[in-house]
XYZ file of C-alpha atoms in Angstrom:
694
model
C 67.614 -5.757 -62.242
C 66.034 -5.364 -58.900
C 63.516 -2.574 -58.200
C 62.751 -0.884 -54.459
C 60.183 1.165 -53.611
C 59.342 3.338 -50.313
C 56.983 6.033 -49.233
C 53.060 6.355 -49.352
C 51.608 2.762 -49.830
C 48.087 3.052 -48.724
C 46.748 1.557 -51.958
C 49.279 -0.895 -52.223
C 50.987 0.528 -55.188
C 54.481 -0.528 -53.772
C 53.511 -3.791 -53.400
C 56.328 -5.117 -51.206
C 57.296 -8.614 -51.416
C 56.368 -10.338 -48.048
C 56.763 -13.717 -47.104
C 54.816 -15.885 -44.566
C 56.097 -18.554 -42.934
C 55.426 -21.130 -45.315
C 57.567 -19.114 -47.794
C 54.465 -17.835 -49.496
C 53.408 -14.263 -49.930
C 51.600 -12.767 -47.255
C 48.147 -11.423 -47.487
C 48.437 -8.948 -44.506
C 47.001 -5.473 -45.089
C 49.353 -3.058 -46.980
C 51.632 -0.834 -44.560
C 50.353 2.993 -45.186
C 53.800 4.367 -45.320
C 57.180 2.176 -46.234
C 60.164 4.364 -44.544
C 62.918 2.351 -46.158
C 63.566 1.307 -49.782
C 61.962 -2.349 -49.980
C 62.340 -4.705 -52.888
C 59.207 -4.883 -55.192
C 57.560 -8.192 -55.644
C 58.016 -10.284 -58.627
C 55.571 -10.939 -61.286
C 55.012 -14.680 -61.907
C 53.879 -16.215 -65.504
C 51.414 -19.022 -66.164
C 54.471 -21.495 -65.876
C 55.317 -19.986 -62.487
C 58.537 -18.520 -63.220
C 59.435 -15.143 -62.141
C 59.636 -12.560 -64.950
C 62.304 -9.572 -64.784
C 60.776 -6.118 -64.465
C 62.390 -3.965 -67.216
C 60.404 -0.868 -66.753
C 58.240 0.852 -64.136
C 55.789 3.867 -64.527
C 53.951 5.276 -61.528
C 51.187 7.764 -61.023
C 49.969 8.766 -57.545
C 48.081 5.645 -56.224
C 49.130 3.141 -59.075
C 52.243 1.395 -60.463
C 52.681 -0.482 -63.634
C 55.603 -2.881 -64.399
C 56.310 -4.087 -67.647
C 58.238 -7.462 -68.211
C 59.795 -7.568 -71.575
C 61.138 -11.219 -71.152
C 58.861 -14.280 -72.404
C 55.473 -13.207 -73.391
C 56.497 -9.487 -72.526
C 53.391 -8.840 -70.227
C 52.185 -6.277 -67.959
C 51.218 -6.122 -64.142
C 49.563 -3.280 -62.071
C 49.567 -2.696 -58.240
C 47.943 0.195 -56.469
C 44.360 1.670 -56.159
C 41.558 -0.805 -57.468
C 43.747 -3.614 -58.005
C 42.802 -7.085 -56.260
C 44.813 -8.262 -53.366
C 45.741 -12.339 -52.839
C 48.530 -14.171 -51.499
C 49.291 -15.424 -55.229
C 49.942 -12.075 -56.823
C 50.244 -9.540 -53.753
C 47.873 -7.033 -55.232
C 49.295 -7.436 -59.076
C 46.329 -7.570 -61.728
C 47.388 -8.564 -65.371
C 46.131 -6.699 -68.629
C 46.398 -8.643 -72.106
C 49.524 -6.988 -73.066
C 51.857 -9.456 -75.168
C 54.136 -7.565 -77.232
C 53.780 -4.220 -75.363
C 57.174 -2.433 -75.317
C 56.334 0.715 -73.317
C 53.694 1.902 -70.860
C 52.120 5.240 -69.503
C 49.850 5.337 -66.665
C 47.739 8.064 -64.930
C 45.232 8.020 -62.249
C 42.536 7.267 -64.726
C 44.123 5.512 -67.662
C 46.795 3.135 -68.790
C 48.521 3.501 -72.294
C 50.497 0.671 -73.934
C 52.898 0.947 -76.731
C 53.221 -2.095 -79.242
C 55.167 -2.375 -82.405
C 52.133 -1.668 -84.497
C 49.403 0.279 -82.405
C 48.868 2.278 -79.293
C 46.096 1.220 -76.720
C 44.520 3.338 -73.836
C 42.728 1.506 -71.105
C 40.078 3.070 -68.736
C 41.236 1.969 -65.404
C 38.028 2.954 -63.515
C 35.927 1.075 -65.903
C 37.747 -2.198 -65.940
C 36.795 -2.767 -69.537
C 37.907 -6.340 -71.334
C 39.119 -4.189 -74.238
C 40.780 -0.736 -74.643
C 38.675 2.344 -74.803
C 41.081 3.760 -77.526
C 43.338 2.732 -79.831
C 45.612 3.948 -82.919
C 47.541 2.026 -85.561
C 50.990 3.267 -85.992
C 54.358 2.872 -88.095
C 57.640 3.503 -86.899
C 60.187 5.105 -88.906
C 62.877 2.291 -88.815
C 62.396 -1.447 -88.006
C 63.606 -2.136 -84.327
C 62.863 1.479 -83.577
C 60.855 1.926 -80.072
C 58.260 4.174 -79.140
C 59.317 6.540 -76.062
C 55.746 7.289 -74.397
C 54.060 9.599 -74.103
C 55.910 10.340 -77.751
C 54.668 8.449 -80.634
C 55.173 8.935 -84.185
C 53.904 12.247 -85.365
C 52.657 13.400 -81.945
C 52.110 12.181 -78.414
C 49.511 10.804 -76.006
C 47.661 13.021 -73.732
C 46.460 12.254 -70.134
C 42.739 12.488 -71.077
C 40.482 12.248 -74.242
C 41.379 12.917 -77.074
C 44.469 10.930 -76.270
C 46.304 11.484 -79.595
C 47.642 15.208 -80.155
C 49.716 15.695 -83.227
C 52.911 17.661 -83.177
C 54.221 19.952 -85.758
C 56.579 18.372 -88.673
C 59.351 20.774 -87.800
C 59.808 19.708 -84.280
C 62.245 16.563 -83.805
C 61.127 15.542 -80.455
C 63.839 13.916 -78.082
C 61.541 13.964 -74.957
C 58.153 14.952 -73.809
C 56.994 15.837 -69.996
C 53.531 16.081 -69.138
C 52.099 18.254 -66.369
C 48.635 18.672 -65.029
C 47.488 20.991 -67.623
C 50.438 21.745 -69.700
C 53.310 19.928 -71.761
C 56.867 20.826 -72.113
C 59.198 19.278 -75.159
C 62.820 18.805 -75.847
C 63.816 18.822 -79.187
C 67.019 16.989 -80.673
C 68.911 20.356 -81.093
C 68.069 21.140 -77.127
C 65.520 23.786 -77.709
C 62.508 23.854 -75.317
C 58.765 24.292 -76.165
C 55.880 24.443 -74.134
C 52.093 24.789 -74.297
C 48.738 24.197 -72.493
C 47.481 26.194 -69.590
C 49.694 29.124 -68.272
C 47.725 30.367 -65.460
C 50.826 29.730 -63.170
C 53.474 30.637 -65.274
C 54.096 26.879 -66.080
C 54.957 27.579 -69.650
C 57.825 30.161 -69.001
C 56.801 32.679 -71.620
C 56.715 35.566 -69.032
C 52.904 35.847 -69.198
C 49.952 33.967 -67.473
C 48.024 33.242 -70.747
C 47.754 29.551 -72.434
C 49.286 28.414 -75.433
C 47.148 25.875 -77.891
C 50.430 25.022 -80.049
C 54.220 24.368 -79.037
C 55.725 27.704 -78.365
C 59.699 28.066 -78.064
C 60.554 29.256 -74.522
C 62.681 32.261 -75.795
C 64.303 32.706 -72.440
C 66.144 29.556 -72.836
C 67.024 29.895 -76.720
C 70.635 29.320 -77.698
C 71.485 27.272 -74.668
C 71.077 23.758 -75.514
C 69.154 21.614 -72.669
C 69.519 17.865 -72.052
C 66.457 17.145 -69.806
C 62.856 18.477 -69.151
C 60.441 17.671 -66.537
C 56.975 19.112 -65.361
C 55.195 19.148 -62.327
C 51.331 19.819 -61.630
C 51.971 23.443 -62.437
C 55.536 23.944 -62.702
C 58.554 22.963 -65.251
C 62.214 22.384 -64.804
C 65.218 21.834 -67.427
C 68.725 21.018 -67.280
C 71.170 22.567 -69.715
C 73.925 21.132 -71.489
C 76.346 22.579 -68.906
C 74.514 20.957 -65.940
C 72.414 24.116 -64.788
C 68.907 23.772 -63.603
C 66.311 26.279 -64.622
C 62.813 26.405 -63.307
C 59.487 28.309 -63.717
C 55.707 28.222 -62.767
C 53.968 27.966 -59.375
C 55.890 28.132 -56.263
C 53.176 28.132 -53.688
C 54.883 25.298 -52.049
C 58.527 26.256 -52.700
C 58.715 23.329 -55.289
C 60.955 25.737 -57.455
C 63.428 26.257 -54.774
C 62.429 29.995 -54.616
C 61.328 32.057 -51.529
C 57.795 31.169 -50.883
C 54.765 32.674 -48.851
C 53.046 29.301 -48.257
C 56.131 27.569 -47.196
C 57.163 30.311 -44.898
C 53.653 30.020 -43.278
C 53.631 26.414 -42.784
C 57.366 26.734 -41.118
C 56.032 29.709 -38.925
C 53.076 27.356 -37.967
C 55.083 24.443 -37.233
C 57.517 26.600 -35.181
C 54.543 27.859 -32.957
C 53.603 24.499 -32.255
C 57.046 23.260 -31.271
C 57.799 26.330 -29.100
C 60.879 27.318 -31.278
C 59.377 30.759 -32.307
C 59.494 31.749 -28.568
C 63.237 30.735 -28.302
C 64.616 34.038 -29.160
C 63.676 36.259 -26.447
C 65.388 39.238 -27.783
C 62.410 39.861 -30.303
C 58.580 39.102 -29.338
C 56.814 36.880 -31.695
C 54.167 39.282 -32.626
C 56.944 41.780 -34.039
C 59.006 38.794 -35.565
C 55.643 38.042 -37.690
C 55.280 41.730 -38.420
C 58.927 42.096 -39.735
C 58.590 39.165 -41.869
C 55.126 40.371 -43.273
C 56.902 43.741 -44.034
C 59.544 41.893 -46.487
C 56.536 39.655 -48.217
C 57.916 41.272 -51.426
C 60.855 39.041 -51.666
C 58.348 36.043 -51.813
C 57.762 34.431 -55.347
C 54.383 32.921 -56.095
C 54.718 32.574 -59.655
C 57.892 32.711 -61.605
C 56.550 33.284 -65.360
C 59.955 33.078 -66.845
C 62.591 30.444 -66.301
C 65.062 31.095 -63.492
C 68.328 29.775 -62.788
C 68.369 27.676 -59.309
C 71.962 28.308 -57.675
C 71.958 24.704 -56.255
C 75.556 24.560 -55.594
C 78.694 26.325 -57.044
C 80.847 23.104 -57.098
C 78.383 20.826 -58.511
C 76.438 20.292 -61.858
C 72.694 18.954 -62.142
C 72.464 15.739 -63.768
C 68.772 14.703 -63.255
C 65.564 16.489 -62.166
C 62.085 15.000 -61.753
C 59.097 16.763 -60.438
C 56.030 15.976 -58.228
C 52.715 17.624 -58.028
C 54.401 20.253 -55.586
C 57.736 19.366 -55.182
C 61.173 19.077 -57.272
C 64.050 16.768 -56.682
C 67.425 17.117 -58.516
C 70.473 14.692 -58.341
C 73.730 16.664 -58.627
C 77.267 15.425 -60.061
C 80.258 16.562 -58.192
C 82.580 15.309 -60.979
C 84.127 12.688 -58.369
C 83.842 9.219 -59.832
C 82.405 6.160 -57.724
C 84.770 3.718 -57.222
C 84.567 0.062 -57.108
C 87.052 -1.674 -55.089
C 87.403 -5.196 -55.272
C 89.706 -7.787 -54.240
C 89.940 -11.551 -55.104
C 87.411 -12.519 -52.580
C 84.740 -11.055 -54.607
C 85.656 -13.528 -57.710
C 82.619 -15.608 -58.395
C 83.545 -19.410 -59.046
C 80.073 -21.238 -58.728
C 78.581 -20.378 -62.017
C 77.143 -23.286 -64.364
C 75.269 -23.431 -67.520
C 72.124 -25.460 -67.410
C 71.525 -27.631 -70.560
C 69.062 -26.144 -72.678
C 68.682 -23.016 -70.561
C 69.749 -19.492 -71.761
C 70.682 -18.363 -68.201
C 73.715 -19.252 -66.643
C 74.444 -17.528 -63.152
C 74.369 -18.055 -59.680
C 71.676 -17.519 -57.179
C 72.134 -13.685 -56.896
C 73.702 -10.771 -58.854
C 76.957 -9.473 -57.652
C 77.771 -5.990 -56.651
C 79.805 -5.648 -59.793
C 76.692 -6.576 -61.780
C 74.510 -4.237 -59.925
C 76.955 -1.373 -60.260
C 77.237 -1.954 -64.001
C 73.562 -2.690 -64.849
C 72.184 -0.122 -62.554
C 74.566 2.912 -63.883
C 73.774 1.892 -67.410
C 70.132 1.747 -66.962
C 70.163 5.129 -65.384
C 72.221 6.663 -67.994
C 69.758 5.339 -70.772
C 66.853 6.522 -68.747
C 68.427 10.453 -68.819
C 69.215 10.248 -72.377
C 73.000 9.964 -72.289
C 73.251 7.311 -75.299
C 72.630 8.116 -78.867
C 69.726 6.100 -79.111
C 67.367 4.233 -76.917
C 68.146 0.587 -76.764
C 65.338 -1.579 -76.220
C 64.746 -5.491 -76.754
C 66.698 -6.468 -80.188
C 65.024 -8.885 -82.546
C 67.081 -11.951 -82.025
C 67.469 -15.360 -83.791
C 69.752 -18.353 -83.566
C 71.121 -19.640 -87.139
C 70.606 -23.106 -87.733
C 73.959 -24.910 -87.850
C 76.851 -26.427 -85.632
C 78.062 -22.748 -84.721
C 74.798 -21.615 -83.165
C 75.395 -18.033 -84.087
C 73.257 -15.516 -82.436
C 71.986 -12.979 -84.603
C 70.450 -9.691 -83.665
C 69.021 -6.701 -85.540
C 70.196 -3.314 -84.446
C 69.785 -0.732 -86.819
C 70.071 2.286 -84.668
C 73.771 1.547 -84.030
C 74.493 1.550 -87.720
C 72.694 4.876 -88.107
C 73.466 6.691 -84.936
C 77.273 5.573 -83.851
C 80.237 8.017 -84.050
C 81.790 7.917 -87.214
C 84.913 5.313 -86.661
C 88.599 6.843 -86.790
C 90.462 6.292 -90.049
C 93.195 3.754 -89.099
C 96.469 3.362 -91.039
C 98.733 1.226 -88.891
C 98.748 -1.278 -86.032
C 101.081 0.794 -84.159
C 99.410 4.158 -84.922
C 100.465 6.482 -82.011
C 97.796 8.317 -80.060
C 96.441 11.576 -81.352
C 95.281 14.045 -78.870
C 93.468 16.041 -81.592
C 91.246 13.160 -82.266
C 88.262 11.963 -80.494
C 89.295 10.032 -77.245
C 87.987 8.987 -73.792
C 89.360 12.332 -72.237
C 86.683 14.137 -74.126
C 83.550 12.251 -72.881
C 81.030 13.778 -70.797
C 81.366 12.796 -66.865
C 77.856 11.649 -66.855
C 79.120 8.729 -69.136
C 81.373 7.378 -66.518
C 79.790 4.567 -64.317
C 82.716 4.118 -61.879
C 86.583 3.368 -61.402
C 87.601 -0.282 -61.086
C 90.434 -0.330 -58.277
C 92.169 -3.869 -57.234
C 92.494 -3.930 -53.487
C 95.129 -6.619 -52.702
C 94.554 -6.374 -48.983
C 90.737 -7.001 -49.366
C 89.156 -3.740 -49.492
C 85.402 -2.929 -49.796
C 83.267 -3.579 -53.017
C 81.900 -0.028 -53.594
C 82.757 3.344 -51.917
C 82.859 6.749 -52.907
C 85.992 8.557 -53.197
C 87.976 5.905 -51.520
C 91.617 6.152 -51.116
C 93.420 4.366 -54.212
C 95.324 1.304 -53.031
C 97.548 1.082 -55.991
C 98.168 3.512 -58.860
C 96.543 1.809 -61.864
C 92.650 2.162 -62.265
C 90.381 0.908 -64.755
C 87.562 3.376 -65.728
C 84.327 1.991 -66.903
C 82.002 4.101 -68.754
C 78.995 3.342 -71.084
C 79.146 2.937 -74.715
C 76.816 5.379 -76.061
C 75.914 3.561 -79.274
C 75.254 0.162 -77.597
C 75.484 -3.319 -78.932
C 73.431 -4.789 -76.328
C 72.110 -4.407 -72.679
C 75.026 -3.300 -70.259
C 77.483 -2.273 -73.328
C 80.348 -0.441 -71.552
C 83.966 0.379 -72.145
C 86.875 -0.354 -70.013
C 89.591 1.989 -70.188
C 92.887 1.877 -68.171
C 93.679 5.422 -66.860
C 92.471 7.434 -69.811
C 94.720 10.422 -68.730
C 97.670 8.115 -69.663
C 96.489 8.021 -73.502
C 97.479 4.636 -74.315
C 97.247 3.768 -77.895
C 94.803 0.878 -78.966
C 97.516 -1.934 -78.036
C 96.856 -4.436 -75.342
C 98.842 -4.123 -71.923
C 99.065 -6.925 -69.179
C 97.272 -4.695 -66.876
C 94.075 -4.146 -69.355
C 94.265 -8.298 -70.105
C 94.378 -8.763 -66.245
C 91.277 -6.622 -65.239
C 89.295 -7.810 -68.380
C 89.497 -11.394 -67.011
C 88.801 -10.228 -63.345
C 85.888 -8.429 -64.617
C 84.324 -11.825 -66.134
C 85.212 -13.293 -62.765
C 83.348 -10.798 -60.781
C 80.027 -11.221 -62.440
C 77.604 -13.857 -61.539
C 75.996 -13.782 -64.969
C 78.013 -15.686 -67.605
C 75.981 -13.684 -70.299
C 78.705 -10.742 -69.363
C 81.427 -10.811 -72.221
C 84.611 -8.766 -72.555
C 86.501 -8.109 -75.791
C 89.173 -6.156 -77.597
C 89.660 -4.893 -81.180
C 93.286 -4.102 -82.221
C 94.160 -1.507 -84.761
C 93.471 -2.942 -88.214
C 90.776 -5.121 -86.519
C 87.966 -2.732 -86.657
C 88.789 -0.803 -83.586
C 86.811 2.524 -83.872
C 88.912 4.787 -81.421
C 92.773 4.610 -81.108
C 92.677 5.095 -77.066
C 93.295 1.757 -75.035
C 89.665 0.260 -74.413
C 87.946 -2.953 -73.985
C 84.296 -3.455 -74.459
C 81.904 -5.281 -72.169
C 78.147 -6.147 -72.280
C 75.836 -8.707 -71.306
C 74.172 -11.360 -74.003
C 71.485 -13.450 -72.776
C 72.318 -16.262 -75.072
C 74.850 -19.196 -74.900
C 77.734 -19.052 -77.500
C 79.413 -22.148 -78.684
C 82.726 -20.575 -77.960
C 82.116 -21.485 -74.282
C 82.538 -25.192 -74.844
C 84.387 -25.748 -78.139
C 87.201 -28.515 -78.015
C 90.652 -27.799 -78.148
C 94.053 -28.734 -79.353
C 96.969 -28.367 -76.873
C 99.614 -26.307 -78.156
C 101.559 -25.115 -75.046
C 99.450 -26.417 -72.138
C 102.055 -25.442 -69.438
C 101.365 -21.784 -70.530
C 97.675 -22.532 -71.229
C 97.774 -22.146 -74.867
C 95.458 -23.968 -77.118
C 94.012 -24.142 -80.544
C 90.225 -23.810 -80.911
C 88.743 -26.655 -83.023
C 85.557 -26.908 -85.022
C 85.144 -23.050 -85.019
C 86.839 -20.232 -87.144
C 90.561 -20.421 -86.796
C 92.095 -19.116 -83.683
C 93.768 -19.492 -79.959
C 92.277 -20.144 -76.734
C 93.396 -19.544 -73.372
C 91.868 -20.632 -70.182
C 91.928 -19.136 -66.555
C 90.304 -19.679 -63.289
C 90.610 -17.073 -60.392
C 93.918 -18.405 -58.920
C 95.587 -18.270 -62.537
C 94.789 -14.887 -63.684
C 98.072 -13.293 -63.268
C 99.917 -16.198 -65.342
C 97.321 -16.268 -68.004
C 97.511 -12.678 -68.369
C 101.059 -12.566 -68.845
C 100.958 -15.302 -71.488
C 98.175 -13.574 -73.503
C 100.135 -10.357 -73.293
C 103.542 -12.046 -74.697
C 101.159 -13.406 -77.610
C 99.618 -9.922 -78.577
C 103.046 -8.258 -78.230
C 104.238 -10.590 -80.702
C 101.348 -10.134 -83.011
C 101.827 -6.389 -82.791
C 105.580 -6.670 -83.483
C 104.790 -8.572 -86.791
C 102.070 -6.287 -87.635
C 99.342 -8.854 -87.390
C 95.629 -7.482 -86.455
C 93.920 -9.485 -83.711
C 90.579 -9.660 -81.940
C 89.907 -11.038 -78.293
C 86.785 -12.368 -76.701
C 86.496 -13.119 -73.052
C 83.630 -15.108 -71.590
C 82.736 -17.661 -68.767
C 83.273 -21.131 -70.301
C 84.115 -24.558 -69.687
C 87.931 -25.771 -68.990
C 89.946 -26.211 -71.919
C 89.937 -29.882 -72.440
C 91.350 -32.346 -75.188
C 89.231 -35.036 -74.306
C 85.399 -35.436 -74.022
C 84.102 -33.597 -71.138
C 81.509 -34.998 -68.925
C 78.350 -33.297 -68.073
C 79.713 -31.425 -64.969
C 82.883 -29.897 -66.879
C 80.939 -29.236 -69.720
C 78.516 -27.008 -67.866
C 80.824 -25.508 -65.755
C 81.625 -21.476 -66.072
C 83.639 -21.402 -63.131
C 86.664 -20.210 -65.387
C 87.217 -17.601 -68.289
C 87.983 -18.675 -71.532
C 89.979 -16.041 -73.755
C 89.641 -16.581 -77.614
C 92.347 -14.723 -79.765
C 91.807 -14.586 -83.458
C 94.920 -13.273 -85.794
C 93.441 -11.936 -88.779
C 93.802 -9.991 -92.174
C 94.555 -6.294 -91.376
C 91.999 -3.720 -92.603
C 92.949 -0.024 -92.708
C 91.664 3.031 -93.785
C 87.823 3.855 -92.646
C 85.732 1.151 -91.586
C 83.999 -0.478 -94.532
C 80.310 -0.913 -94.337
C 79.124 -4.308 -94.872
C 76.103 -6.564 -93.339
C 78.216 -6.873 -90.429
C 81.551 -6.035 -89.369
C 83.926 -8.735 -88.272
C 85.219 -7.947 -84.884
C 85.291 -9.451 -81.477
C 81.716 -10.235 -81.101
C 81.038 -11.639 -84.627
C 84.189 -14.060 -84.463
C 82.543 -15.414 -81.061
C 79.400 -15.908 -82.554
C 77.273 -12.640 -81.788
C 76.201 -11.114 -85.139
C 74.726 -7.553 -84.946
C 73.234 -6.795 -88.168
C 72.493 -3.324 -89.371
C 69.454 -3.984 -92.033
C 66.685 -6.395 -91.552
C 67.164 -7.847 -94.962
C 70.676 -9.117 -94.112
C 69.364 -10.200 -90.557
C 66.374 -12.347 -91.898
C 68.410 -14.099 -95.135
C 71.926 -14.790 -93.952
C 72.493 -18.453 -92.947
C 75.494 -19.777 -91.075
C 77.333 -20.738 -94.395
C 77.222 -17.241 -95.505
C 78.278 -16.253 -92.114
C 81.374 -18.494 -92.130
C 82.358 -17.323 -95.594
C 82.369 -13.700 -94.613
C 84.247 -14.557 -91.465
C 86.922 -16.830 -93.316
C 87.640 -13.803 -95.646
C 88.908 -11.962 -92.883
C 91.182 -14.564 -91.171
C 94.632 -15.636 -91.866
C 94.888 -18.248 -94.696
C 95.254 -21.801 -93.202
C 99.141 -22.024 -94.179
C 99.822 -18.634 -92.753
C 97.777 -19.359 -89.622
C 99.666 -22.790 -89.134
C 103.163 -21.279 -89.473
C 102.117 -18.380 -87.013
C 100.886 -21.429 -84.456
C 104.363 -22.714 -84.602
C 106.061 -19.626 -84.111
C 103.927 -18.478 -81.198
C 104.220 -22.058 -79.680
C 108.092 -21.837 -79.839
C 108.227 -18.361 -78.704
C 105.885 -19.365 -75.550
C 108.203 -22.405 -75.187
C 111.305 -20.191 -74.932
C 109.792 -17.342 -72.762
C-alpha cells in the first residue's frame, strides 16, 4: 500500500521522499506547504529493507507510521524529530509487536497485544511515562485505539478512563475537550466539556459520564467524528448530522465569523464595490440587520442537507473544519484490456514475495478500496495481522488463526442441491449496501483506459467486485457477475474467464481467486468467486502434474490431494476458460460438488523443471477438486474443506486447533471430503474422453 500526503509541512510531518542525484534521500529543508499529493518516505529497517506502512495516525505537527511486517516497528515524523539524509526526519521508538498507534501533540500511545504504553513526546524519555496491562476478550482480537478493553485512552493524564459496562463501543472520537462514542447498536453518546454545544444535548453544560444524544435516539448511526469543539455523525441512511461550535462555519451552517472574513476579503480585492446599485455601507448595514440567521452554537444535532442526490459515506473533522465524502450510488468502473495483463512475475526461491517491480492499478484499486471500507467500519469485524504458521511436511500448509470470522460471519444458507435455483427471498448480492462495492470490472477489447468513473460500457457483461464483510485475509473480496441477472452458484464461462484475467491483472502472485460450488461449502446461492491476498507461497503453485488431455490443457495434480489442473497464460485465457467450463458443466450434470482455486503458478510440466520455469509465475494455474457433496447447513469443525483449504491455506477458528494440528491431521480431514480413489479414477477417464470428443 502506498501513502501520500499534502498540505502544511513546516515541521516535516509529511516527510516526502526526495532523491538526490546519487539516488539517496535529500537533506534539503522541508517545504512549508506541499500543494499536490506526494508519496511519503519509506521506513528502512536494520537490514536496509523498506517496510510497508500499514497504518498512519496524525496530529497537527506530527505523524506516526506503523509498519506491521517484520519487527512490527513504529516511525515518527514532524515536530522535534531529527532530520538526516538517512531517515528523512523519521525517528524510532522501541515498538516491536505494536498493533495500533494513537498520537497527539504531546503524547504517543501504543497498543500491544498485552499492554498499552503512553510516551511523552516532549520529554524524549527512554521508557513510557505510563503503561497498563490489558487482556483482550478473544485471542487474535485487536485493540482499536483510543478504545481499549473496558474503556479508552484520553489525550492527557489520567490516560485510562473506564466506560460503563452496558456500552458496547464500536468507535470513539475524541475532541479537544469532549468525546463522542458510537455503540454497536448505532446509538450515540457524548460527554466532556459542553460550553460550545459540542455534546448535542441542547444545553451548554458539561457531562462527566457518557450520556445518550436523545435527538438521535432511534436512528442508527454508522460513523462519528469530532473536531476541536464540534461533532458530526452519519446515519445508516447516509444523512449527515452536525452540532457544536460554528464560529468558522465548520458545521456548514450560516456563520457570522465566516461572513465577516468573506467581507474583509471582498473589500481587499475590491469585489465589494463592483455592485454600484448598493453602496458598501448600506450593504453591510443590511447584513447586520439579518444577523439572527447566523448560528454560532448549534446545541442540538442538525441535519445538514449536503445534496439531495447523494448519501454521505464518510466524515472527518479538523479543529475548525469538516470534510465529508459523498456517494452518488454510481459505481467506479475498472476498464481493462489485454495490455494490462502482467507477465513478468517470478517467485524468488526462499522469499515469500513474488511480484514485479510495481503494484498494478488493479491491485491499487482493490487494496485501496478494501482498506477504505475497513477504516469506515463496513466489515463485521476489524481484521488485523493474523497469526500464521507453516505446518511441517511436504505440502507446506499455511495455517492462520481467524477467530473473528468464525464468530461474526453471516450464517450460511442451507443448501440442498448442486442445482438449487436462485431464491430472491434469501440473502443475495442485490441486497448489499452500495458502500460494499469497490468497482465494476469491464473488459474493453479495443484497448480502453484502466480506471474511469461512469465510463460507457463497451460490452454488456460486467463483473461487480465487492468486499467480503467477513474477510479471510487482506483484500478479501467477491467477484459477482452482474448481480441483477440472479445467477445461481453454478460456474459460467464468463465467470471463469474474468477470474483468470483478475489474477493476470495483479502483479502480486499472492493474489488468489477461488470458487465453491453448492454442496462444496458455498455460503450463498448467488454466483460469486472469492479473491484475496495471501503473502505466503503455496505448494499448489509448482506441484508436478500428469497429462490427461494436454491439447486442452487438462492435467492431474500429483503429490497433493487428488484434483485436476489447468494452466493458462495471457494468450490462452479464452480457450482454457472454455475447457474448464466444459468440465464444471459435466460435474454439475452428474451432481458432483467441486472447488476451484486460481493462482499464479509455474507452467504445467511433466518433466523436472529448471530453476527459471519453476520460479516463473507468468501464467495462472487453475486447480479443480471434485468432492463428496455436503448438504444441509454448513457443519462446524476445526476448518471447512473448501477452496483455500484444498489449495493449502488453512483458516482456523480456534487457537487450540491452530496450534495442535499437524500435516497428517489436515490430510486426513481433507481426504475425508474428497472422492475415493476408484471414483476419482473413473471420473478422470470420463472427463478425458469428454474433452477429447468435444
